[in-house]
Short mmCIF file of N, CA and C in Angstrom, two decimals:
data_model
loop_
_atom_site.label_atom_id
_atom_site.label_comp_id
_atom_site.label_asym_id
_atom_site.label_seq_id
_atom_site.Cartn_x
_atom_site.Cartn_y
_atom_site.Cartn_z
N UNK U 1 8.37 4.60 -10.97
CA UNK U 1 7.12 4.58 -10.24
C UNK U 1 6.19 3.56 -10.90
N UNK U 2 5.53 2.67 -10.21
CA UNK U 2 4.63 1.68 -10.50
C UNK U 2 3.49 2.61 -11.19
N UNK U 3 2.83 1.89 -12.20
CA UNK U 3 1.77 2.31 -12.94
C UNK U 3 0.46 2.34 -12.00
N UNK U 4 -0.16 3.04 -11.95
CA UNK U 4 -1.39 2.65 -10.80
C UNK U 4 -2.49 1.70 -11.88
N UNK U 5 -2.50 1.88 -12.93
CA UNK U 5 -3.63 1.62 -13.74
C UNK U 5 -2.94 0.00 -14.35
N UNK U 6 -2.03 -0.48 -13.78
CA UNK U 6 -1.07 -1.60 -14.29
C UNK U 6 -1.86 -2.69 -13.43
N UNK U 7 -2.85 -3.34 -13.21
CA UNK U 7 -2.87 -4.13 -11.56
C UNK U 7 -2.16 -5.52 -11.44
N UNK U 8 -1.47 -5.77 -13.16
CA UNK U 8 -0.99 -7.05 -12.60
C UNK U 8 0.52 -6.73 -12.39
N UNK U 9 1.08 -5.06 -12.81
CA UNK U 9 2.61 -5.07 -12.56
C UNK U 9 2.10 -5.16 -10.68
N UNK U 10 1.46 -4.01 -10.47
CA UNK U 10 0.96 -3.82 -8.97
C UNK U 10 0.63 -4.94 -7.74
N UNK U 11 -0.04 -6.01 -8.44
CA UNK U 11 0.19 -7.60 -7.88
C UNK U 11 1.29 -8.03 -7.54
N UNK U 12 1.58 -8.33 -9.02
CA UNK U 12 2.85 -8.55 -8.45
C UNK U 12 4.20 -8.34 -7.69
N UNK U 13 4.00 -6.92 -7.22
CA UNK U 13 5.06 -6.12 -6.35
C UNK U 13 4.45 -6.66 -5.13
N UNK U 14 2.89 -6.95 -4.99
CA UNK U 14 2.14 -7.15 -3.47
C UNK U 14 2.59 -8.70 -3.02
N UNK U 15 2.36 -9.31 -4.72
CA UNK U 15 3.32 -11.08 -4.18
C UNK U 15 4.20 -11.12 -3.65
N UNK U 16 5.14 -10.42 -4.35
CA UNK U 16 6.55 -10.19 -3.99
C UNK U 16 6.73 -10.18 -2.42
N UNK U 17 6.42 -8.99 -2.22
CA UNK U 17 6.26 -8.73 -0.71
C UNK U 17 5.68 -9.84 0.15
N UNK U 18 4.52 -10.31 0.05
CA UNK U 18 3.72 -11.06 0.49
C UNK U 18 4.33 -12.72 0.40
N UNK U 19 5.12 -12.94 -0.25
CA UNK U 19 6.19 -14.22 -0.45
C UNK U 19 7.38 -13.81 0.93
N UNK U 20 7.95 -12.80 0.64
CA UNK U 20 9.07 -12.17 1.09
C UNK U 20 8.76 -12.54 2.92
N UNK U 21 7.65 -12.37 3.17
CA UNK U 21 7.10 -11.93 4.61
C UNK U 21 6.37 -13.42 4.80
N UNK U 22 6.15 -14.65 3.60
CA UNK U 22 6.00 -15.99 4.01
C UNK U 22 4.65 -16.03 4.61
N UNK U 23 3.70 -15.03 4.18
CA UNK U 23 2.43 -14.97 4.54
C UNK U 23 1.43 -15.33 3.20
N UNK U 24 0.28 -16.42 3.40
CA UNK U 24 -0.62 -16.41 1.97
C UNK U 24 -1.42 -15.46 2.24
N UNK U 25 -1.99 -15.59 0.75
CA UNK U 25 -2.97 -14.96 0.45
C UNK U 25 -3.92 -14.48 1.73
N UNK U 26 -4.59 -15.72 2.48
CA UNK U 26 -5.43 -15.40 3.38
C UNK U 26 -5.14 -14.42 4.89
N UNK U 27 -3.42 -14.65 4.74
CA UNK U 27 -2.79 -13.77 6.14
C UNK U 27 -2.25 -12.24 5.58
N UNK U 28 -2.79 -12.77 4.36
CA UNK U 28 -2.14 -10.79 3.56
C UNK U 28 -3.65 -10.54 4.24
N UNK U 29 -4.54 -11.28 3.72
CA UNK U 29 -5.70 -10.56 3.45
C UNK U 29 -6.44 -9.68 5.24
N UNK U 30 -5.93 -11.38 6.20
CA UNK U 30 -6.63 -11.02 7.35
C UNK U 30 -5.66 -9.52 8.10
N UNK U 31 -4.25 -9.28 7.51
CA UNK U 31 -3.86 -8.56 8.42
C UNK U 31 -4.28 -6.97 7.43
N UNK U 32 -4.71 -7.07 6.13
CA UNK U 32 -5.31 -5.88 5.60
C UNK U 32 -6.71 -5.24 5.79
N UNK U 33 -7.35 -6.73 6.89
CA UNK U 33 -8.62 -6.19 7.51
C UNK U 33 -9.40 -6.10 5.85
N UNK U 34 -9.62 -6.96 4.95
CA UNK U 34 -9.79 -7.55 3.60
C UNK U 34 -10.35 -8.81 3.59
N UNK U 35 -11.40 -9.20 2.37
CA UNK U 35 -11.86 -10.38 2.51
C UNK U 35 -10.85 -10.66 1.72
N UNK U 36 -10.74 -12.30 1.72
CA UNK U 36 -9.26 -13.06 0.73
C UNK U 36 -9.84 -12.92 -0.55
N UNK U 37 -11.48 -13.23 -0.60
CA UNK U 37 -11.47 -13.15 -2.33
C UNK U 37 -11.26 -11.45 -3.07
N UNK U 38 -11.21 -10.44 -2.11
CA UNK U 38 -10.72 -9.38 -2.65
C UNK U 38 -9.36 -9.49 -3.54
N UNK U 39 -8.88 -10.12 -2.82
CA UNK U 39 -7.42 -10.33 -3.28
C UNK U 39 -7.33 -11.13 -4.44
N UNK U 40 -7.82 -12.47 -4.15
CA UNK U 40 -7.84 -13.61 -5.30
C UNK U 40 -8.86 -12.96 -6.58
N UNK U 41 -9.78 -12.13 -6.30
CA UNK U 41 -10.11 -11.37 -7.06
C UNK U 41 -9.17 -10.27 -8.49
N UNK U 42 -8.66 -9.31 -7.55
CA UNK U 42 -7.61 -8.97 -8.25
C UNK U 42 -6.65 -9.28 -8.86
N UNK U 43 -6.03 -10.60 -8.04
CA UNK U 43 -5.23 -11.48 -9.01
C UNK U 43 -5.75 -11.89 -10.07
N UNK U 44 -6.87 -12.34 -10.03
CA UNK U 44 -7.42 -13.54 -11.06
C UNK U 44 -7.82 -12.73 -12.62
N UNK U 45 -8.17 -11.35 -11.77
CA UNK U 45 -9.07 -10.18 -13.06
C UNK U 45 -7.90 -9.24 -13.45
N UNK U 46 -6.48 -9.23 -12.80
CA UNK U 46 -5.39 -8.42 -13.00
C UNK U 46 -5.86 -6.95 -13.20
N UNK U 47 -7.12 -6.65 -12.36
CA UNK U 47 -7.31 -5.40 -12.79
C UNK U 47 -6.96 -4.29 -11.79
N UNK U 48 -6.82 -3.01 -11.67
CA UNK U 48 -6.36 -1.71 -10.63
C UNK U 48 -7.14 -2.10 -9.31
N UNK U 49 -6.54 -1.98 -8.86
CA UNK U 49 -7.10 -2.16 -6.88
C UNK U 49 -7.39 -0.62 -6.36
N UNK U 50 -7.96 -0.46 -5.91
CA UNK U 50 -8.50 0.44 -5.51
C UNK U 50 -7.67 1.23 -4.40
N UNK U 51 -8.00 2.95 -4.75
CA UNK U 51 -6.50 3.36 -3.28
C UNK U 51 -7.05 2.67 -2.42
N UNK U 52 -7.81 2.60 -1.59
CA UNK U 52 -8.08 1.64 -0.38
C UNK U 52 -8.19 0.60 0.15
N UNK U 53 -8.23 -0.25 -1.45
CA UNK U 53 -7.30 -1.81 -0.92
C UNK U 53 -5.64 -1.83 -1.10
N UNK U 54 -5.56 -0.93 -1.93
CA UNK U 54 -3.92 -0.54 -1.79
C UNK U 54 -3.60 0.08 -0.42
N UNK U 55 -4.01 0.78 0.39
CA UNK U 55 -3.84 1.51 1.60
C UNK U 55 -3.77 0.31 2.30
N UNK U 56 -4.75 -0.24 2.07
CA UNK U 56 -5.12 -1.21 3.21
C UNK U 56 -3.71 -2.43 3.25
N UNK U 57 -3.90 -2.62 2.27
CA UNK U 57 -2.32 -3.87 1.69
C UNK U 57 -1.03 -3.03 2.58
N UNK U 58 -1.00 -2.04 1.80
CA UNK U 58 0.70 -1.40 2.60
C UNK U 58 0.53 -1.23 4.18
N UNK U 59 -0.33 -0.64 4.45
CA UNK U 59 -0.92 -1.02 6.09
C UNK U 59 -0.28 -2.10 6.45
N UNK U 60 -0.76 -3.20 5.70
CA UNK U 60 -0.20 -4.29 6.31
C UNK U 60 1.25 -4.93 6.28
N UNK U 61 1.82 -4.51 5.30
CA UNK U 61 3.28 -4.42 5.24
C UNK U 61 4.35 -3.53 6.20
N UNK U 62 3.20 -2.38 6.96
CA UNK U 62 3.64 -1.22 7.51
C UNK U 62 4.71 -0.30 6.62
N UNK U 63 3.94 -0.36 5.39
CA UNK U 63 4.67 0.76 4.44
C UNK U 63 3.16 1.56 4.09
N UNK U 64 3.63 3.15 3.47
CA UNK U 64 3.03 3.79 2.99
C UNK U 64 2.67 3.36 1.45
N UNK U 65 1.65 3.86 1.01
CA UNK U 65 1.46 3.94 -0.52
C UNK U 65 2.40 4.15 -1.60
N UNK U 66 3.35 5.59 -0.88
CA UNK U 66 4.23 6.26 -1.34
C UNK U 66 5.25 5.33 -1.79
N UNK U 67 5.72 4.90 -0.41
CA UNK U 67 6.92 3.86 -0.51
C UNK U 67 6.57 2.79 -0.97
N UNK U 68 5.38 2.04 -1.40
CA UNK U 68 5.53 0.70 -2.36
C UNK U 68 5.25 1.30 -3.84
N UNK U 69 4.69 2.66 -4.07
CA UNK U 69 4.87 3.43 -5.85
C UNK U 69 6.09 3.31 -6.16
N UNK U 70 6.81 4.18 -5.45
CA UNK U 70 8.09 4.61 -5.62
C UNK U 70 9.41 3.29 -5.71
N UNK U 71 10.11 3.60 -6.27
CA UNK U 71 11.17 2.97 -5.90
C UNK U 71 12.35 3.67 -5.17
N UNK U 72 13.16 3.03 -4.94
CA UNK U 72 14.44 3.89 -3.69
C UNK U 72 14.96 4.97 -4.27
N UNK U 73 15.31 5.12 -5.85
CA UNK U 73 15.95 6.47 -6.07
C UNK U 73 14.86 7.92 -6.67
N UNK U 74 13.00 7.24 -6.87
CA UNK U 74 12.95 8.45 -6.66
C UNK U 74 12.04 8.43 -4.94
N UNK U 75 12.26 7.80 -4.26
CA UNK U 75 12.36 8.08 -2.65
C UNK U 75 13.59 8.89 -2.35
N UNK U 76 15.06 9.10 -2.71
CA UNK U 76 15.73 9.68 -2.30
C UNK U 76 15.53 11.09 -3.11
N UNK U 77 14.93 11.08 -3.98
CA UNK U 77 14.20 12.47 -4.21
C UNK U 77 13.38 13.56 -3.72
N UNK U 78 13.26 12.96 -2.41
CA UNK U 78 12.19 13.84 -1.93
C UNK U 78 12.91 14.89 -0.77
N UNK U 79 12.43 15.97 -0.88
CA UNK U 79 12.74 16.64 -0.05
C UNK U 79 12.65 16.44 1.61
N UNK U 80 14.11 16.39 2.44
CA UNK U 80 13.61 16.48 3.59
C UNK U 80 12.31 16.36 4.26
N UNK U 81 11.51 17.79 4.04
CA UNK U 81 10.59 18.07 4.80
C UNK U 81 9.28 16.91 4.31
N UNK U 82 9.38 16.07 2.91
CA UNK U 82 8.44 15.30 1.99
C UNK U 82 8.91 14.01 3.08
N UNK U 83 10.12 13.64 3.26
CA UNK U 83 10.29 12.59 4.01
C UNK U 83 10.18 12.90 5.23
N UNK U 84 9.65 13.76 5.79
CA UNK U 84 9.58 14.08 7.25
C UNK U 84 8.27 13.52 7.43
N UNK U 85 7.41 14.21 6.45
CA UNK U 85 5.60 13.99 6.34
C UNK U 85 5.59 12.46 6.17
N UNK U 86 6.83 11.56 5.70
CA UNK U 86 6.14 10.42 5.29
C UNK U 86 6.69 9.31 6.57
N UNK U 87 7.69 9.91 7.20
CA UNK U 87 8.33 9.13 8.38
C UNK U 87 7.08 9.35 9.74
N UNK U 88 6.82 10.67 9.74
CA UNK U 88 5.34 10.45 10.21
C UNK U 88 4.14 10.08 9.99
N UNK U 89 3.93 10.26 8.97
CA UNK U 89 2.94 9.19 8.29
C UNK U 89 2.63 7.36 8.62
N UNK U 90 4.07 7.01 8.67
CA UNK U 90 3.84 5.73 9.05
C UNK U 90 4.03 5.41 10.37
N UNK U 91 4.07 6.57 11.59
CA UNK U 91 3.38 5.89 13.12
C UNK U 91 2.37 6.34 12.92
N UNK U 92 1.63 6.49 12.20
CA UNK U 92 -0.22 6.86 12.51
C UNK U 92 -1.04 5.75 12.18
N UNK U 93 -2.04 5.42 13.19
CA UNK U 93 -3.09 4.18 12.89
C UNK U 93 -3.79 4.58 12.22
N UNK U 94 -4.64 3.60 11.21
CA UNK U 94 -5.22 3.81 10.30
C UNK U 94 -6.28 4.66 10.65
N UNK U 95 -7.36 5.18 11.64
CA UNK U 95 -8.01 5.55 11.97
C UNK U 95 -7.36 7.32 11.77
N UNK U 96 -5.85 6.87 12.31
CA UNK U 96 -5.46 8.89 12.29
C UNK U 96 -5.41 9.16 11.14
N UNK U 97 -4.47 8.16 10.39
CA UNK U 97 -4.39 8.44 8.97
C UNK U 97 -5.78 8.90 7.93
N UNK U 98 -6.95 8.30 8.47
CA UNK U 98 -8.29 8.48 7.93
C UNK U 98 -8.49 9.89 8.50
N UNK U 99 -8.29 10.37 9.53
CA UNK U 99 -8.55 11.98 10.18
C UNK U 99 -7.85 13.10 9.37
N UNK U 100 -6.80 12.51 9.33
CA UNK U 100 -6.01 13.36 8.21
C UNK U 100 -6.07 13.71 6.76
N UNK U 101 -6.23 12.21 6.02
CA UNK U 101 -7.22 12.85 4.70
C UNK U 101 -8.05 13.63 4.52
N UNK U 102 -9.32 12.70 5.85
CA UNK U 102 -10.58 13.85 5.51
C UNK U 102 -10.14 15.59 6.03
N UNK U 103 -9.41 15.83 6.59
CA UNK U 103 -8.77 16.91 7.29
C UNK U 103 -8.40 17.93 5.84
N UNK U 104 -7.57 17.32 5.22
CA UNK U 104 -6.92 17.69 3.88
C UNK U 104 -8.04 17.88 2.57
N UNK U 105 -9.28 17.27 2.37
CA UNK U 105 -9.59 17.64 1.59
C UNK U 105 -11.01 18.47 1.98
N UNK U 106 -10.47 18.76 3.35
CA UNK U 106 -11.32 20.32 3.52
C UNK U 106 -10.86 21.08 3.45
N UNK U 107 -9.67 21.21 2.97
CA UNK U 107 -8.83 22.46 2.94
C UNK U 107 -8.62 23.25 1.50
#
């Protein structure tokens, strides 16, 4: 599992990706609904990104949080019903996904 408090291991998994998909900086940024110097920011200061520019980043990859922490074998760790919540998780627009947090921490 990626360090959350790591931001330049965490960058660099977002380069990675963000190379992979042949998009810069500025088309990570516009499809994370993000200004670019957020980004060039974090690169430059290698410091923790925030869950919600992290949300916002995997958004744009159309992965969960979960699935860019994790790596594949402890993803195959999860229980059924953990990968059920997370296969649904990713058809929800960001707006449901926002209904649902706040939903959860009224509970």
């Amino acid at each position: 599992m990626l360090d959350l408090l790591d931001g330049k291991e965490i960058y660099n998994k977002v380069d990675t990706l963000r190379k992979a998909k042949g998009w810069t900086i500025y088309e990570l940024a516009k499809k994370a609904s993000v200004a670019p110097t957020t980004i060039y920011n974090w690169r430059d200061r290698l410091s923790s990104p925030t869950l919600s520019l992290l949300d916002a980043v995997c958004s744009a990859f159309d992965i969960t949080v979960i699935d860019f922490l994790l790596n594949e074998d402890e993803l195959m760790a999860l229980t059924e019903e953990q990968k059920e919540v997370m296969r649904l998780w990713n058809t929800l627009s960001r707006e449901q996904k926002n209904s649902i947090l706040n939903l959860m921490k009224t509970m």
